[in-house]
Short mmCIF file of C-alpha atoms in Angstrom, two decimals:
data_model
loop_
_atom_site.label_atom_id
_atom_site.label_comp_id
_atom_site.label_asym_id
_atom_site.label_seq_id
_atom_site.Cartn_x
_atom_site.Cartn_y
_atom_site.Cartn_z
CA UNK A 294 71.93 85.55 66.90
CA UNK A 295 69.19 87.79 65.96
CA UNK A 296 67.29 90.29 68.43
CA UNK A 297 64.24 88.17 67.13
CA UNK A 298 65.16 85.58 69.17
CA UNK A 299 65.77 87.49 72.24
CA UNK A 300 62.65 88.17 74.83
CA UNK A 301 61.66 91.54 74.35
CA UNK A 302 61.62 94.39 76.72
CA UNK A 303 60.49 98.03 76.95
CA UNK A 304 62.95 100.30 76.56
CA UNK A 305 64.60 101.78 79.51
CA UNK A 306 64.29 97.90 80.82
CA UNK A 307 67.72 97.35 82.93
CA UNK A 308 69.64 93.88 82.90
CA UNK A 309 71.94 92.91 86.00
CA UNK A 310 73.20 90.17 87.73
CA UNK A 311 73.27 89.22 91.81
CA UNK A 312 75.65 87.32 94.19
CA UNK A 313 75.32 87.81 97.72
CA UNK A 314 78.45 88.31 100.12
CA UNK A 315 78.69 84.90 102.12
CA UNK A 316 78.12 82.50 99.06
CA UNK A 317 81.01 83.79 97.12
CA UNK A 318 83.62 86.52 99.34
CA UNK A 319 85.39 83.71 101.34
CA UNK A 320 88.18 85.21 103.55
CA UNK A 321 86.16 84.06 106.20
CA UNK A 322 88.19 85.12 108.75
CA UNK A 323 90.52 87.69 107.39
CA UNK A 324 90.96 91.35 108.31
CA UNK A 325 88.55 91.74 111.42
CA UNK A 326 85.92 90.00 109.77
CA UNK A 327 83.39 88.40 113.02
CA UNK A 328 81.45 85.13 112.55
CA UNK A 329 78.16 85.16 111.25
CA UNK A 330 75.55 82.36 111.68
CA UNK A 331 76.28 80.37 108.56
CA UNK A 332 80.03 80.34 109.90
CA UNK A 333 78.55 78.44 112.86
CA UNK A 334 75.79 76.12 110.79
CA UNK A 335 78.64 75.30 108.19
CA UNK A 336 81.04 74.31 110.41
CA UNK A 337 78.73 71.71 112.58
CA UNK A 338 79.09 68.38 111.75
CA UNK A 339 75.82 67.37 109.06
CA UNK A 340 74.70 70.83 108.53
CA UNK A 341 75.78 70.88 104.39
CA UNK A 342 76.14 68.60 101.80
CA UNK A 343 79.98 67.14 102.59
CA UNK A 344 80.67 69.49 105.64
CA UNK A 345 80.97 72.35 102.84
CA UNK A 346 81.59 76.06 104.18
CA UNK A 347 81.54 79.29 103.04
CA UNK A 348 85.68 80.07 104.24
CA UNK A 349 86.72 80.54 100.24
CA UNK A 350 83.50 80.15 98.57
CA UNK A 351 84.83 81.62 95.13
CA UNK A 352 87.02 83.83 96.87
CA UNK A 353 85.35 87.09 95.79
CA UNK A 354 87.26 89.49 98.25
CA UNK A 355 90.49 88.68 96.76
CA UNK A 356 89.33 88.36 92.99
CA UNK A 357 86.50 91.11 93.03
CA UNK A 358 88.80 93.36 90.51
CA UNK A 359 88.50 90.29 88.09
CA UNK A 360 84.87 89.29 88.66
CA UNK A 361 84.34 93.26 88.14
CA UNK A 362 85.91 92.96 84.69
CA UNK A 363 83.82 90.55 83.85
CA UNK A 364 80.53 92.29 84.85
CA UNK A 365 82.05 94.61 82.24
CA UNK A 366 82.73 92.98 79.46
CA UNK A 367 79.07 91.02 80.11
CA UNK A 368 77.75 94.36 79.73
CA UNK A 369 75.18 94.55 82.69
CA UNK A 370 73.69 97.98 83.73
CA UNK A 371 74.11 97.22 87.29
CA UNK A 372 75.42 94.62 89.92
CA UNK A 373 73.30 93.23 92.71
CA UNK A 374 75.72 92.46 96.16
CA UNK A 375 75.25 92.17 99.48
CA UNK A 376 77.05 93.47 102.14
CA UNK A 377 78.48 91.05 105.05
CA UNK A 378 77.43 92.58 108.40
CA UNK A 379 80.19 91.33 110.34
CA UNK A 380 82.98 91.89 107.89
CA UNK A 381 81.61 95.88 108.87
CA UNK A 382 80.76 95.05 112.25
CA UNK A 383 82.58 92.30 113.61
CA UNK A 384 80.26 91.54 116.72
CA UNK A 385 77.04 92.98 115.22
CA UNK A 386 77.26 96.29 117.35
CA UNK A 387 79.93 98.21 118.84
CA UNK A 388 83.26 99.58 116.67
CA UNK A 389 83.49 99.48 113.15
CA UNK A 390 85.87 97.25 111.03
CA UNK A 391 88.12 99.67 109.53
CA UNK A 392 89.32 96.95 106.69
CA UNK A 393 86.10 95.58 105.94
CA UNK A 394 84.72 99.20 105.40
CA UNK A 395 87.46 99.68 103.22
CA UNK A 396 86.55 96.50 101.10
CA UNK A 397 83.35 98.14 100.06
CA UNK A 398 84.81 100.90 99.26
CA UNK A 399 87.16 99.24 96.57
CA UNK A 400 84.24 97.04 95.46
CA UNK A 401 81.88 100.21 95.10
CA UNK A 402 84.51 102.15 93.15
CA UNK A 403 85.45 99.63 90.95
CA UNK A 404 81.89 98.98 89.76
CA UNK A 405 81.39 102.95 88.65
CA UNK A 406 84.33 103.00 87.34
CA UNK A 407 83.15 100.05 85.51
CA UNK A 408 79.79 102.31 84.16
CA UNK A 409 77.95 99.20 86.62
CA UNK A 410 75.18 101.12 88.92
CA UNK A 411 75.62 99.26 92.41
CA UNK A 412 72.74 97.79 94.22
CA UNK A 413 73.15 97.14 97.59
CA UNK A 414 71.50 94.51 99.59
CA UNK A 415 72.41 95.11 103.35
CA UNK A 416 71.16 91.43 104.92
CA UNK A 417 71.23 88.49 102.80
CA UNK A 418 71.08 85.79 106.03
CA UNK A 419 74.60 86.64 107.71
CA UNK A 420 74.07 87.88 110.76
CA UNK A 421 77.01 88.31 112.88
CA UNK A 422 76.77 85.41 115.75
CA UNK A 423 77.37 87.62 118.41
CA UNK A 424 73.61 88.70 118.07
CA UNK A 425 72.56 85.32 117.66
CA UNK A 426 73.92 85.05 121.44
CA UNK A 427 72.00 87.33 122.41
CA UNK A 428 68.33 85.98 120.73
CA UNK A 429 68.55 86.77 117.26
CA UNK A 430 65.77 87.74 114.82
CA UNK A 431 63.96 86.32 117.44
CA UNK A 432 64.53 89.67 119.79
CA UNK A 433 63.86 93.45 118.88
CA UNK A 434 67.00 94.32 119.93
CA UNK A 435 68.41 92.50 116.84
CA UNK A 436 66.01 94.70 114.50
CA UNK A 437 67.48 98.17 116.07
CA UNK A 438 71.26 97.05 115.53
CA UNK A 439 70.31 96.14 112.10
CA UNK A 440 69.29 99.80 112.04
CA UNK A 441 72.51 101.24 113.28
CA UNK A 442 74.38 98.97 111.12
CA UNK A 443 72.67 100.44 107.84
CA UNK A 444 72.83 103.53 109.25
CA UNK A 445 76.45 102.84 109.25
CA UNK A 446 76.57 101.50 105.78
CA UNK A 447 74.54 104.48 104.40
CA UNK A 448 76.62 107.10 105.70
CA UNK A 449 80.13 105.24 104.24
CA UNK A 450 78.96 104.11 100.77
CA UNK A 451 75.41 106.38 99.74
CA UNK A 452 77.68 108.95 98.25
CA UNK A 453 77.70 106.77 95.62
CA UNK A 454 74.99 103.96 96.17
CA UNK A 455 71.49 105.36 95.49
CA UNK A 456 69.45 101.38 95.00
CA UNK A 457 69.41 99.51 98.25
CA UNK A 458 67.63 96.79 99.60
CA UNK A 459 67.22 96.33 103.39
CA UNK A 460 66.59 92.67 103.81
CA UNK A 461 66.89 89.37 100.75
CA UNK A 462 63.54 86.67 101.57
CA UNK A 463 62.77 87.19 104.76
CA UNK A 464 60.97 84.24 104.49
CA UNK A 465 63.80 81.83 104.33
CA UNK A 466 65.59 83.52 107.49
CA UNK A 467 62.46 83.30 109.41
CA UNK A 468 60.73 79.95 108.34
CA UNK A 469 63.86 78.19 106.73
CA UNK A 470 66.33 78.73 109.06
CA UNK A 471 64.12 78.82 112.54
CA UNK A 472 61.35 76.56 112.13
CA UNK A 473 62.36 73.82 109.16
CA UNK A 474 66.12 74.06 110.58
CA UNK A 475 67.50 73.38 106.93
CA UNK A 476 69.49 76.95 107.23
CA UNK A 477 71.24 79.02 109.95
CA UNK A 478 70.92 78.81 112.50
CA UNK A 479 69.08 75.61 112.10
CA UNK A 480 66.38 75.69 114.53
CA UNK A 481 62.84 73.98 114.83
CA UNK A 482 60.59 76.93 116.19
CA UNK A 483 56.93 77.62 116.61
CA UNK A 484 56.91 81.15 117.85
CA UNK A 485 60.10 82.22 118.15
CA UNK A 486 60.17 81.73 114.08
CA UNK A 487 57.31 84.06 113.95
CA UNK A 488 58.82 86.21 116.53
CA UNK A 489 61.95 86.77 113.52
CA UNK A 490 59.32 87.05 111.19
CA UNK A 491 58.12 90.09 112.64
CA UNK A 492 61.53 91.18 113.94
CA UNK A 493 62.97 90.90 110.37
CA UNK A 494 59.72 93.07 109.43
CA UNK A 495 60.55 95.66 112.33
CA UNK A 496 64.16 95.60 111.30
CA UNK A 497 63.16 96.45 107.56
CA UNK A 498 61.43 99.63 108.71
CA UNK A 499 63.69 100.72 110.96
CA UNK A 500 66.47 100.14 108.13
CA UNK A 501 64.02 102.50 105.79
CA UNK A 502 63.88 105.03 108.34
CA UNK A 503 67.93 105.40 108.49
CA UNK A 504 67.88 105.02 104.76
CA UNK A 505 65.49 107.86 104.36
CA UNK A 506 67.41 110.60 107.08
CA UNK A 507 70.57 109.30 105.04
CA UNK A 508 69.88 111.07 101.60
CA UNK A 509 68.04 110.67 98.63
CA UNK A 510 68.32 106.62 97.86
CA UNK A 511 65.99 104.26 96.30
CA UNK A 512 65.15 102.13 98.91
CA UNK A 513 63.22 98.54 98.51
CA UNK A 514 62.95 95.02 99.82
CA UNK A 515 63.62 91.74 98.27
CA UNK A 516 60.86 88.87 98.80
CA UNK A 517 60.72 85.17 97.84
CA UNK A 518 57.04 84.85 96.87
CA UNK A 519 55.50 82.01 95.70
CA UNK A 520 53.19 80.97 93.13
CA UNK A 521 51.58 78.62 94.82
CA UNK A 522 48.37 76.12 93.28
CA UNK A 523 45.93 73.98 95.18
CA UNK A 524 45.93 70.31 94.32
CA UNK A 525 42.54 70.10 93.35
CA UNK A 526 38.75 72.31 93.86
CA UNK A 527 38.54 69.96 97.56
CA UNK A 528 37.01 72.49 100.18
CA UNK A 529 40.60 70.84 102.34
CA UNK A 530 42.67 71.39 99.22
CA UNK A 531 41.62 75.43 99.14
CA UNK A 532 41.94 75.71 102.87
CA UNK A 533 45.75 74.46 102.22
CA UNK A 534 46.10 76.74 99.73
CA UNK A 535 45.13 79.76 102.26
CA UNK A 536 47.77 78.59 105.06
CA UNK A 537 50.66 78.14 102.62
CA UNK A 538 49.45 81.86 101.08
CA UNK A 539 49.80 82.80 104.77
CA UNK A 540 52.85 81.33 105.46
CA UNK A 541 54.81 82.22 102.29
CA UNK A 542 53.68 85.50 101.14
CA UNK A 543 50.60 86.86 103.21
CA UNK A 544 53.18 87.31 106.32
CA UNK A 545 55.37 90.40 104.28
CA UNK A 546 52.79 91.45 101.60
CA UNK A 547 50.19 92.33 103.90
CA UNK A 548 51.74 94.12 106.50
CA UNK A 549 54.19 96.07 104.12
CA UNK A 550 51.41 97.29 101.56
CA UNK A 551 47.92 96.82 103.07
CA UNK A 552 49.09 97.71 106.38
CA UNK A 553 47.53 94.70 108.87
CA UNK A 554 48.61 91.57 109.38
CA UNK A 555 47.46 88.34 107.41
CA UNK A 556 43.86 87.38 107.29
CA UNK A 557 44.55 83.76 107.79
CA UNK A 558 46.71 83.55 110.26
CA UNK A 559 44.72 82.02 112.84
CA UNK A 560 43.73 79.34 110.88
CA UNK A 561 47.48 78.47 110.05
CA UNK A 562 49.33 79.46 113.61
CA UNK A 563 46.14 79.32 115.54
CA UNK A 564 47.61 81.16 119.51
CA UNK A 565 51.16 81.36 118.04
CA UNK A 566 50.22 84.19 115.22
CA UNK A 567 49.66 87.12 117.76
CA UNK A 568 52.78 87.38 120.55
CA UNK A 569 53.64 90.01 122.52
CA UNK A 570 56.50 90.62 119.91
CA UNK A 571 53.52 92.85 117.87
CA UNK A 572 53.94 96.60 119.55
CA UNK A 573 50.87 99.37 118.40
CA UNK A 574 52.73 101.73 115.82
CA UNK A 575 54.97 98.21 114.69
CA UNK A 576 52.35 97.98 111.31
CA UNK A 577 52.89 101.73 110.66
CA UNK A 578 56.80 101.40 110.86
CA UNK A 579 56.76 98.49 108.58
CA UNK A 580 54.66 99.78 106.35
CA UNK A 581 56.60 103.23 105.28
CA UNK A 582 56.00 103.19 101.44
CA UNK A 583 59.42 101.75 99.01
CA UNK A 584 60.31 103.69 95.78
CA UNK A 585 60.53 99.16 94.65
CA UNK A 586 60.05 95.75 95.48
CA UNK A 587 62.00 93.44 94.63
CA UNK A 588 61.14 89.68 93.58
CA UNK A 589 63.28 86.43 93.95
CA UNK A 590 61.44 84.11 91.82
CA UNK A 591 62.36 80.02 90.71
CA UNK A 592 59.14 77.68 90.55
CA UNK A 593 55.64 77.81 91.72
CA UNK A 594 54.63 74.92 94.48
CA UNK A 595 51.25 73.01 94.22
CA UNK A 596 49.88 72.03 97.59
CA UNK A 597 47.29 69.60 99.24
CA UNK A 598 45.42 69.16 102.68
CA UNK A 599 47.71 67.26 105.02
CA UNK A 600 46.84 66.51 108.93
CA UNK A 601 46.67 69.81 110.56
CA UNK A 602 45.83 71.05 114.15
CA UNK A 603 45.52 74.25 114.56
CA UNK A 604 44.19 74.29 117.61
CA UNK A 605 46.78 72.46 119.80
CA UNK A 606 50.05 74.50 118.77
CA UNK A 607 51.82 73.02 121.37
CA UNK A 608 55.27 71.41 119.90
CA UNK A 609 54.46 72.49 116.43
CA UNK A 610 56.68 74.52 114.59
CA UNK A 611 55.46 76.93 112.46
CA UNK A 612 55.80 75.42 108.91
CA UNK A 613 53.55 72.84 110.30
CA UNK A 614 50.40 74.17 109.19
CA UNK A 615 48.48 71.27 107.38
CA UNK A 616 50.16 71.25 103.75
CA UNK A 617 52.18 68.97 101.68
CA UNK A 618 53.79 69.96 98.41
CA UNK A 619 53.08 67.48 95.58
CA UNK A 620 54.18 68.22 91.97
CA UNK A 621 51.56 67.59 89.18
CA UNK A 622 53.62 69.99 86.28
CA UNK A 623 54.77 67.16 84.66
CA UNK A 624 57.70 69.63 83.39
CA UNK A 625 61.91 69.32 83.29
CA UNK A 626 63.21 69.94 86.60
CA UNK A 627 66.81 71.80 87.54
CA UNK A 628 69.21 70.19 89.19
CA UNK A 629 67.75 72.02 92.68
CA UNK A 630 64.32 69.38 92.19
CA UNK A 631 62.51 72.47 90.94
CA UNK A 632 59.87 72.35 88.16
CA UNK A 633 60.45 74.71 85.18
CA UNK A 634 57.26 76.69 85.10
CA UNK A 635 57.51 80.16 83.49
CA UNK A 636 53.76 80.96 83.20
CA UNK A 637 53.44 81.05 87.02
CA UNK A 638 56.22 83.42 87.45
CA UNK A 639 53.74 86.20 84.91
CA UNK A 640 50.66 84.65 87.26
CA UNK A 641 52.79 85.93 89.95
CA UNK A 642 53.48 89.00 89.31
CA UNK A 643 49.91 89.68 87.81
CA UNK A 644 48.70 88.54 90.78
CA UNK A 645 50.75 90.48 93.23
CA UNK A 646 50.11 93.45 91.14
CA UNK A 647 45.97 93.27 91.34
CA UNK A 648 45.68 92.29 95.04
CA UNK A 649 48.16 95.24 96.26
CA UNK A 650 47.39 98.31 94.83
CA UNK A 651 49.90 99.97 96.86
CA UNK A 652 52.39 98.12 95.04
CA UNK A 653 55.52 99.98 94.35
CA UNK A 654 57.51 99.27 91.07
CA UNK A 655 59.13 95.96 90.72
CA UNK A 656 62.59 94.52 90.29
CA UNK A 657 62.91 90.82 89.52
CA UNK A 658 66.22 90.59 91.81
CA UNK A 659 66.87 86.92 91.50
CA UNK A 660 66.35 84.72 88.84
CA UNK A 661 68.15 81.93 87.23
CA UNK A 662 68.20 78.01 86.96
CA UNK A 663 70.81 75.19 88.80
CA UNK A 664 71.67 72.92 85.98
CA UNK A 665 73.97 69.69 85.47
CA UNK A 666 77.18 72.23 84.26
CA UNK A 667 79.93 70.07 82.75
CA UNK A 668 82.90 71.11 80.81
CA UNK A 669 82.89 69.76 77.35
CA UNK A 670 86.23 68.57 75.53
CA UNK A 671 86.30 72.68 73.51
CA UNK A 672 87.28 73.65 77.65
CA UNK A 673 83.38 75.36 77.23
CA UNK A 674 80.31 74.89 78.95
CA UNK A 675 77.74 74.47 76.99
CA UNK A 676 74.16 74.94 79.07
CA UNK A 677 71.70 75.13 76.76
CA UNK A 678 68.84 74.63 79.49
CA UNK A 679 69.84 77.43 81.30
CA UNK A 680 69.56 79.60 78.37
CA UNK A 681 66.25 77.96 77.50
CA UNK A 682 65.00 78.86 81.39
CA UNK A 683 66.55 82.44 81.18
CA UNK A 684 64.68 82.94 77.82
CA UNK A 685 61.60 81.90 78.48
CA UNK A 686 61.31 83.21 82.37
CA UNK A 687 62.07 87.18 80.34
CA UNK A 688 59.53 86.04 78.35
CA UNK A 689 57.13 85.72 81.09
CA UNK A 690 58.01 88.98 82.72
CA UNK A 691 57.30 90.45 79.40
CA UNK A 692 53.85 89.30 79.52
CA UNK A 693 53.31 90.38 82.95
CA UNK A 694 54.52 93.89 81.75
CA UNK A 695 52.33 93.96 78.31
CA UNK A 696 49.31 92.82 81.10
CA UNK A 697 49.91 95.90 83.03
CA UNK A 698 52.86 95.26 86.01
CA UNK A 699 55.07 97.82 86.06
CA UNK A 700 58.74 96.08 86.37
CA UNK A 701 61.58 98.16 86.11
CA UNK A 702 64.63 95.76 85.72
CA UNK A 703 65.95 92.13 86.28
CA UNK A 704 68.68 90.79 88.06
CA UNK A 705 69.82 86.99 86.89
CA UNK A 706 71.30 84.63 89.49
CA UNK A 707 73.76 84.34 89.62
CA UNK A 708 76.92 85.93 87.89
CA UNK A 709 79.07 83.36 89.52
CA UNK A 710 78.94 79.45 90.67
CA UNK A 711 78.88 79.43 94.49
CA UNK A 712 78.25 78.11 98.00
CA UNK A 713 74.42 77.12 97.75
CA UNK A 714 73.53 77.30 101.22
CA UNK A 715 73.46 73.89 102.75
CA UNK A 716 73.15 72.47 99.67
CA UNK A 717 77.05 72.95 99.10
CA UNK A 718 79.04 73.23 96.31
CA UNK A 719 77.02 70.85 93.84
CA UNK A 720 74.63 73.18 92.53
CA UNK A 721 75.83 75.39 90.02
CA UNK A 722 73.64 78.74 89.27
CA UNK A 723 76.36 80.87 87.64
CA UNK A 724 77.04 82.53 84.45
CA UNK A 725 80.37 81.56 84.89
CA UNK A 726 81.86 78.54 85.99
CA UNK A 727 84.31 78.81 89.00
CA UNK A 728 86.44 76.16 89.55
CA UNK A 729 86.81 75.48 93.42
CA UNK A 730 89.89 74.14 93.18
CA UNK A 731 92.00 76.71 90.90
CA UNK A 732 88.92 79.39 91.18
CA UNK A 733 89.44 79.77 87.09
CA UNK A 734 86.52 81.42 86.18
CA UNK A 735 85.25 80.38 82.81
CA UNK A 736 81.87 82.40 81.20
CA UNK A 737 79.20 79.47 80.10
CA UNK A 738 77.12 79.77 76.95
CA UNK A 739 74.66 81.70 79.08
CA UNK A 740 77.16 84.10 79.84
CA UNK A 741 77.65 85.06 76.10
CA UNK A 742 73.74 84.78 75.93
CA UNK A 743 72.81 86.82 78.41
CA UNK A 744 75.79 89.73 76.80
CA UNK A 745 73.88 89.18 73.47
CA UNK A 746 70.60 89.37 74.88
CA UNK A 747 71.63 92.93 76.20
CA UNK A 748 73.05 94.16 73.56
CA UNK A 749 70.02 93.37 70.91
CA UNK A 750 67.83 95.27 73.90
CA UNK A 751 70.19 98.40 73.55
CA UNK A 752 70.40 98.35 69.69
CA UNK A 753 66.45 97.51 69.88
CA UNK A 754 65.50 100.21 71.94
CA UNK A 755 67.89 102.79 70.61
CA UNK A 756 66.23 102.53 67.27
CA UNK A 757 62.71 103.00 68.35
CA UNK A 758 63.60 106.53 70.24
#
């Protein structure tokens, strides 16, 4: 391959990949490690696609040395984890886990000595059950352990982490997992989902704050915002379009970098929007300006009026706000249902960009495509649509950066197949193919891609100083 074929970025452009702790670590159980919610949801009976759980997952604790290699040899500037809160802190709060600090410590080390800059995510969705117990996201008590716990993880690793990120799409913990039920820990909520909304918010500042007194770290959040169209100019259509703005993106955007909370949100929560969760310096605290934000990004969502009451939010939960997705792209989907769209991820970010002029730089921390992965008769896997989608979705950020949006560094999901959530074991996201059974790890076409793509950036970039 040529670099001509390659997407190209700016120089000083950084190229990483992400995993996050409970979809790939397994040892589920081993060396003090405490429960977490999506032990809990796994493990009931309907909860995932074939009862599947996260207890091996790809086994990352025991084979980190080899999936570090491998980072290596792909040539990434830096590695994307997160951090399982009770592998360091088995029951959320309380002692340490001596063995699970340790763990980190081996992971940390063997990255630098790697030359692979660690990024740190400290909550991608595995809170430690014990706090579930006890309310949750759904209780401010749950936002000041999360404090102490990255106050915890700051003091033990920053020595040699400097990028963290306090909390990975809040909106899926919040909205996903307490009012559609579809993730831990699987509830169907009104306003105790945007009670964890706001907690998660609360949490987020508080985790700056410790961040902050901890040293001099690059501190950021990661969001899942979506590009999201109205079905058609209808006065109901564009009214949709406002309460899925709200609901996906309005409830973080606004109260981290305009400081006040969403516009709209009457008209999608109607009395459930303002609880007595919201204390008087709560906008202030969430709002303490990032050095980045980070951006999770996979398809943009077209929506339409749909029966809505607003004004009777008794029994609803609080995705029901009046909208149904319909899909008029008329593009290839991945294997997740998701239509392949990569001008709306540059609308996005163009978008985000002009209405937030507080905006702090941006990192595209997730990106990446589930595809229909088989191994061909050469032992290879040859996914030529993921390359495709990783090509043309660099391409995009590459407009959004030539239009002005000032984005630092991407992150492709994921370096390894792994435990999708409650979608199983089916969908495979990875660079490299892990087999579940053996947990061989073979590199994909887009593996060698992605290496190639990297290394035409350095010899690119290098030339033009």
């Amino acid at each position: 391959m040529t670099d001509q074929v390659f997407p190209v970025l700016p120089a000083g452009f950084r190229f990483g990949a992400a995993t996050a702790a409970y979809q790939i670590e397994g040892a589920h159980d081993e060396d003090g490690r405490g429960p977490s919610v999506w032990d809990t949801f796994s493990h009931t009976p309907g909860r995932t696609l074939g009862g599947a759980t996260g207890d091996t997952a790809a086994d990352h604790y025991h084979r980190y040395r080899e999936d570090v290699a491998l980072l290596r040899d792909l040539g990434v500037d830096g590695y994307r984890f997160s951090i399982s809160w009770p592998r360091l802190l088995p029951a959320g709060t309380g002692p340490a886990n001596p063995k699970g600090l340790d763990f980190y410590d081996r992971l940390i080390d063997e990255l630098l000595a790697a030359g692979i800059e660690p990024c740190v995510t400290l909550y991608h969705w595995d809170l430690p059950q014990a706090l579930e117990d006890r309310g949750g996201w759904r209780v401010r008590e749950t936002a000041e352990a999360f404090a102490a716990y990255t106050a915890l993880a700051a003091e033990r690793y920053g020595d040699r982490v400097r990028r963290w990120i306090t909390l990975n799409e809040p909106y899926c913990s919040a909205f996903v997992g307490h009012a559609e039920g579809r993730h831990a820990p699987g509830t169907r909520e009104g306003r105790g989902a945007l009670a964890a909304a706001h907690h998660l918010l609360v949490g987020h500042g508080l985790a700056v704050r410790a961040l902050r007194a901890s040293g001099d770290h690059e501190v950021g959040i990661t969001l899942n915002l979506d590009r999201i169209h109205a079905a058609s100019d209808r006065p109901e259509d564009l009214a949709a379009l406002r309460r899925a703005e709200t609901l996906h993106n309005d409830v973080w955007t606004e109260p981290l970098f305009a400081g006040r909370y969403p516009e709209h949100e009457a008209e999608t929560w109607a009395g459930q929007a303002d609880g007595p969760w919201r204390l008087p310096d709560d906008l202030r605290l969430i709002g303490t300006p990032l050095d980045f934000v980070g951006l999770n990004y996979y398809r943009p969502i077209c929506v339409a009026a749909a029966p809505h009451q607003a004004d009777d939010p008794a029994g609803r939960t609080a995705v029901d706000i009046g909208v149904a997705e319909v899909d008029p792209y008329g593009t290839r989907h991945t294997t997740m249902g998701w239509p392949v769209v990569p001008s709306a991820f540059t609308e996005l970010l163009r978008d985000l960009h002009a209405r937030h002029p507080r905006l702090p730089p941006v990192w595209i921390t997730e990106n990446g495509s589930a595809e229909a992965d088989t191994v061909a008769p050469d032992g290879q896997v040859h996914d030529t649509d993921r390359i495709g989608y990783l090509a043309d979705h660099l391409r995009a950020v590459a407009d959004a950066i030539a239009a002005g949006v000032d984005v630092r560094g991407y992150y492709v999901w994921s370096l390894l197949d792994n435990f999708e959530w409650a979608r199983g074991y089916e969908q495979r996201f990875g660079l490299i193919r892990v087999d579940y059974d053996t947990q061989t790890r073979t590199p994909k076409d887009s593996y060698r891609w992605y290496r190639d793509l990297i290394t035409a950036h350095r010899a690119r970039t290098e030339e033009t100083r």
